[in-house]
Short mmCIF file of N, CA and C in Angstrom, two decimals:
data_model
loop_
_atom_site.label_atom_id
_atom_site.label_comp_id
_atom_site.label_asym_id
_atom_site.label_seq_id
_atom_site.Cartn_x
_atom_site.Cartn_y
_atom_site.Cartn_z
N UNK D 68 -3.28 1.44 -12.11
CA UNK D 68 -2.27 1.70 -11.08
C UNK D 68 -0.51 1.29 -11.60
N UNK D 69 0.32 2.20 -11.65
CA UNK D 69 1.26 2.02 -12.17
C UNK D 69 2.55 1.67 -10.82
N UNK D 70 2.91 0.46 -11.00
CA UNK D 70 3.85 -0.15 -9.80
C UNK D 70 5.19 0.38 -10.10
N UNK D 71 6.11 0.65 -9.24
CA UNK D 71 7.45 1.00 -9.21
C UNK D 71 8.17 -0.21 -9.37
N UNK D 72 9.53 -0.39 -9.57
CA UNK D 72 10.43 -1.56 -9.80
C UNK D 72 10.59 -1.85 -8.12
N UNK D 73 10.62 -0.96 -7.17
CA UNK D 73 10.92 -1.47 -5.83
C UNK D 73 9.23 -2.16 -5.62
N UNK D 74 8.09 -1.71 -5.84
CA UNK D 74 6.95 -2.26 -5.51
C UNK D 74 6.96 -3.68 -5.73
N UNK D 75 7.24 -3.74 -7.31
CA UNK D 75 7.20 -5.18 -7.76
C UNK D 75 8.28 -6.22 -7.01
N UNK D 76 9.40 -5.75 -6.69
CA UNK D 76 10.31 -6.36 -5.73
C UNK D 76 9.79 -6.87 -4.54
N UNK D 77 9.12 -5.76 -3.94
CA UNK D 77 8.64 -6.28 -2.52
C UNK D 77 7.47 -7.42 -2.75
N UNK D 78 6.63 -7.09 -3.71
CA UNK D 78 5.30 -8.38 -3.97
C UNK D 78 6.10 -9.44 -4.39
N UNK D 79 7.33 -9.70 -4.92
CA UNK D 79 7.80 -10.72 -5.42
C UNK D 79 8.55 -11.39 -4.12
N UNK D 80 9.13 -10.66 -3.30
CA UNK D 80 9.49 -10.94 -1.76
C UNK D 80 8.32 -11.70 -1.02
N UNK D 81 7.25 -10.98 -0.87
CA UNK D 81 6.30 -11.79 -0.17
C UNK D 81 5.90 -12.78 -0.74
N UNK D 82 5.72 -13.09 -2.01
CA UNK D 82 5.34 -14.34 -2.47
C UNK D 82 6.57 -15.64 -2.18
N UNK D 83 7.85 -14.96 -2.35
CA UNK D 83 8.86 -16.02 -1.73
C UNK D 83 8.78 -16.20 -0.12
N UNK D 84 8.63 -15.29 0.62
CA UNK D 84 8.37 -15.51 2.13
C UNK D 84 7.08 -16.33 2.29
N UNK D 85 6.17 -16.10 1.46
CA UNK D 85 4.91 -17.00 1.74
C UNK D 85 5.32 -18.57 1.35
N UNK D 86 6.09 -18.57 0.38
CA UNK D 86 6.52 -20.14 0.29
C UNK D 86 7.39 -20.72 1.11
N UNK D 87 8.34 -20.00 1.62
CA UNK D 87 9.19 -20.48 2.81
C UNK D 87 8.48 -20.48 4.05
N UNK D 88 7.50 -19.73 4.55
CA UNK D 88 7.21 -19.79 5.91
C UNK D 88 5.70 -19.55 5.75
N UNK D 89 4.97 -20.34 4.79
CA UNK D 89 3.55 -20.48 4.74
C UNK D 89 2.95 -20.96 5.82
N UNK D 90 3.72 -21.68 6.69
CA UNK D 90 2.96 -22.35 8.02
C UNK D 90 2.62 -21.14 8.86
N UNK D 91 3.25 -20.08 8.87
CA UNK D 91 2.78 -19.11 9.77
C UNK D 91 1.76 -18.09 9.36
N UNK D 92 1.39 -18.13 7.99
CA UNK D 92 0.03 -17.71 7.48
C UNK D 92 0.32 -16.46 6.91
N UNK D 93 -0.31 -16.31 5.66
CA UNK D 93 -0.12 -15.08 4.66
C UNK D 93 -0.14 -13.67 5.36
N UNK D 94 -1.19 -13.40 6.43
CA UNK D 94 -1.43 -12.18 7.22
C UNK D 94 -0.04 -11.89 7.86
N UNK D 95 0.23 -12.66 8.55
CA UNK D 95 1.30 -12.71 9.52
C UNK D 95 2.49 -12.09 8.55
N UNK D 96 2.81 -12.98 7.51
CA UNK D 96 3.99 -12.61 6.46
C UNK D 96 3.79 -11.25 5.96
N UNK D 97 2.73 -10.70 5.53
CA UNK D 97 2.37 -9.61 5.05
C UNK D 97 2.70 -8.40 5.88
N UNK D 98 2.42 -8.70 7.31
CA UNK D 98 2.44 -7.74 8.33
C UNK D 98 4.07 -7.64 8.38
N UNK D 99 4.83 -8.61 8.47
CA UNK D 99 6.27 -8.41 8.76
C UNK D 99 7.09 -7.59 7.41
N UNK D 100 6.34 -7.99 6.23
CA UNK D 100 7.10 -7.39 5.13
C UNK D 100 6.67 -5.68 5.25
N UNK D 101 5.44 -5.46 5.57
CA UNK D 101 5.04 -4.00 5.41
C UNK D 101 5.66 -3.35 6.58
N UNK D 102 5.89 -4.08 7.61
CA UNK D 102 6.47 -3.21 8.80
C UNK D 102 8.13 -3.16 8.46
N UNK D 103 8.71 -4.10 7.84
CA UNK D 103 10.16 -3.88 7.47
C UNK D 103 10.04 -2.63 6.32
N UNK D 104 9.15 -2.87 5.38
CA UNK D 104 9.41 -1.65 4.48
C UNK D 104 8.91 -0.37 5.12
N UNK D 105 8.20 -0.21 5.80
CA UNK D 105 7.67 0.99 6.45
C UNK D 105 8.95 1.56 7.19
N UNK D 106 9.94 0.73 7.80
CA UNK D 106 10.98 1.21 8.32
C UNK D 106 12.16 1.95 7.59
N UNK D 107 11.98 1.76 6.10
CA UNK D 107 12.75 2.59 5.41
C UNK D 107 12.16 3.58 4.50
N UNK D 108 10.90 4.09 4.92
CA UNK D 108 10.34 5.05 4.20
C UNK D 108 10.89 6.25 3.96
N UNK D 109 11.84 6.67 4.78
CA UNK D 109 12.56 7.80 4.67
C UNK D 109 13.85 7.78 4.10
N UNK D 110 14.15 6.58 3.61
CA UNK D 110 15.44 6.50 3.02
C UNK D 110 15.39 7.15 1.75
N UNK D 111 16.44 8.13 1.57
CA UNK D 111 16.77 8.67 0.35
C UNK D 111 16.87 7.89 -0.74
N UNK D 112 18.06 6.99 -0.58
CA UNK D 112 18.56 6.11 -1.37
C UNK D 112 17.71 4.73 -1.50
N UNK D 113 17.03 4.51 -2.38
CA UNK D 113 16.04 3.30 -2.61
C UNK D 113 16.58 2.02 -3.10
N UNK D 114 17.72 2.38 -3.69
CA UNK D 114 18.40 0.86 -4.46
C UNK D 114 18.43 -0.46 -3.44
N UNK D 115 18.65 -0.33 -2.58
CA UNK D 115 18.93 -1.52 -1.58
C UNK D 115 17.73 -1.76 -0.67
N UNK D 116 16.70 -0.97 -0.60
CA UNK D 116 15.62 -1.05 0.16
C UNK D 116 14.66 -2.66 0.07
N UNK D 117 14.42 -3.03 -1.12
CA UNK D 117 13.89 -4.54 -1.31
C UNK D 117 14.94 -5.43 -0.67
N UNK D 118 16.16 -5.52 -0.50
CA UNK D 118 17.23 -6.43 0.03
C UNK D 118 17.07 -6.21 1.55
N UNK D 119 16.99 -4.89 2.04
CA UNK D 119 16.99 -4.60 3.44
C UNK D 119 15.81 -5.19 4.30
N UNK D 120 14.46 -4.96 3.23
CA UNK D 120 13.38 -5.47 3.72
C UNK D 120 13.38 -7.08 3.97
N UNK D 121 13.91 -7.64 3.00
CA UNK D 121 13.90 -9.12 3.01
C UNK D 121 14.56 -9.44 4.35
N UNK D 122 15.88 -8.91 4.64
CA UNK D 122 16.59 -9.45 5.80
C UNK D 122 15.94 -9.25 6.97
N UNK D 123 15.12 -7.91 6.99
CA UNK D 123 14.49 -7.93 8.22
C UNK D 123 13.21 -8.59 8.64
N UNK D 124 12.64 -8.63 7.35
CA UNK D 124 11.41 -9.64 7.48
C UNK D 124 11.75 -11.00 7.64
N UNK D 125 12.77 -11.48 6.84
CA UNK D 125 13.22 -12.95 7.45
C UNK D 125 13.70 -13.22 8.70
N UNK D 126 14.24 -12.19 9.29
CA UNK D 126 14.62 -12.27 10.79
C UNK D 126 13.54 -12.10 11.50
N UNK D 127 12.46 -11.34 11.32
CA UNK D 127 11.33 -11.45 12.32
C UNK D 127 10.57 -12.80 12.31
N UNK D 128 10.59 -13.24 11.20
CA UNK D 128 9.81 -14.63 10.70
C UNK D 128 10.40 -15.64 11.42
N UNK D 129 11.77 -15.63 11.27
CA UNK D 129 12.61 -16.75 11.90
C UNK D 129 12.41 -16.89 13.27
N UNK D 130 12.20 -15.55 14.09
CA UNK D 130 12.15 -15.60 15.52
C UNK D 130 10.79 -16.40 16.01
N UNK D 131 9.66 -16.09 14.91
CA UNK D 131 8.24 -16.52 15.22
C UNK D 131 8.38 -18.16 14.84
N UNK D 132 9.25 -18.64 13.88
CA UNK D 132 9.26 -19.96 13.57
C UNK D 132 9.72 -20.77 14.83
#
């Protein structure tokens, strides 16, 4: 399987969030990241998608905290 740069960044993001919000559980964090990433599926310009996914996922997880 060939990973794109975006996919690698999303995987790294998920790892960072697990380190920061591990008390919430890996599954909940994965769902937050996948949900945030899906929100940008139709975005034609992909350069900032990982950053936007991180912001959205962190905001969702912070509300749960």
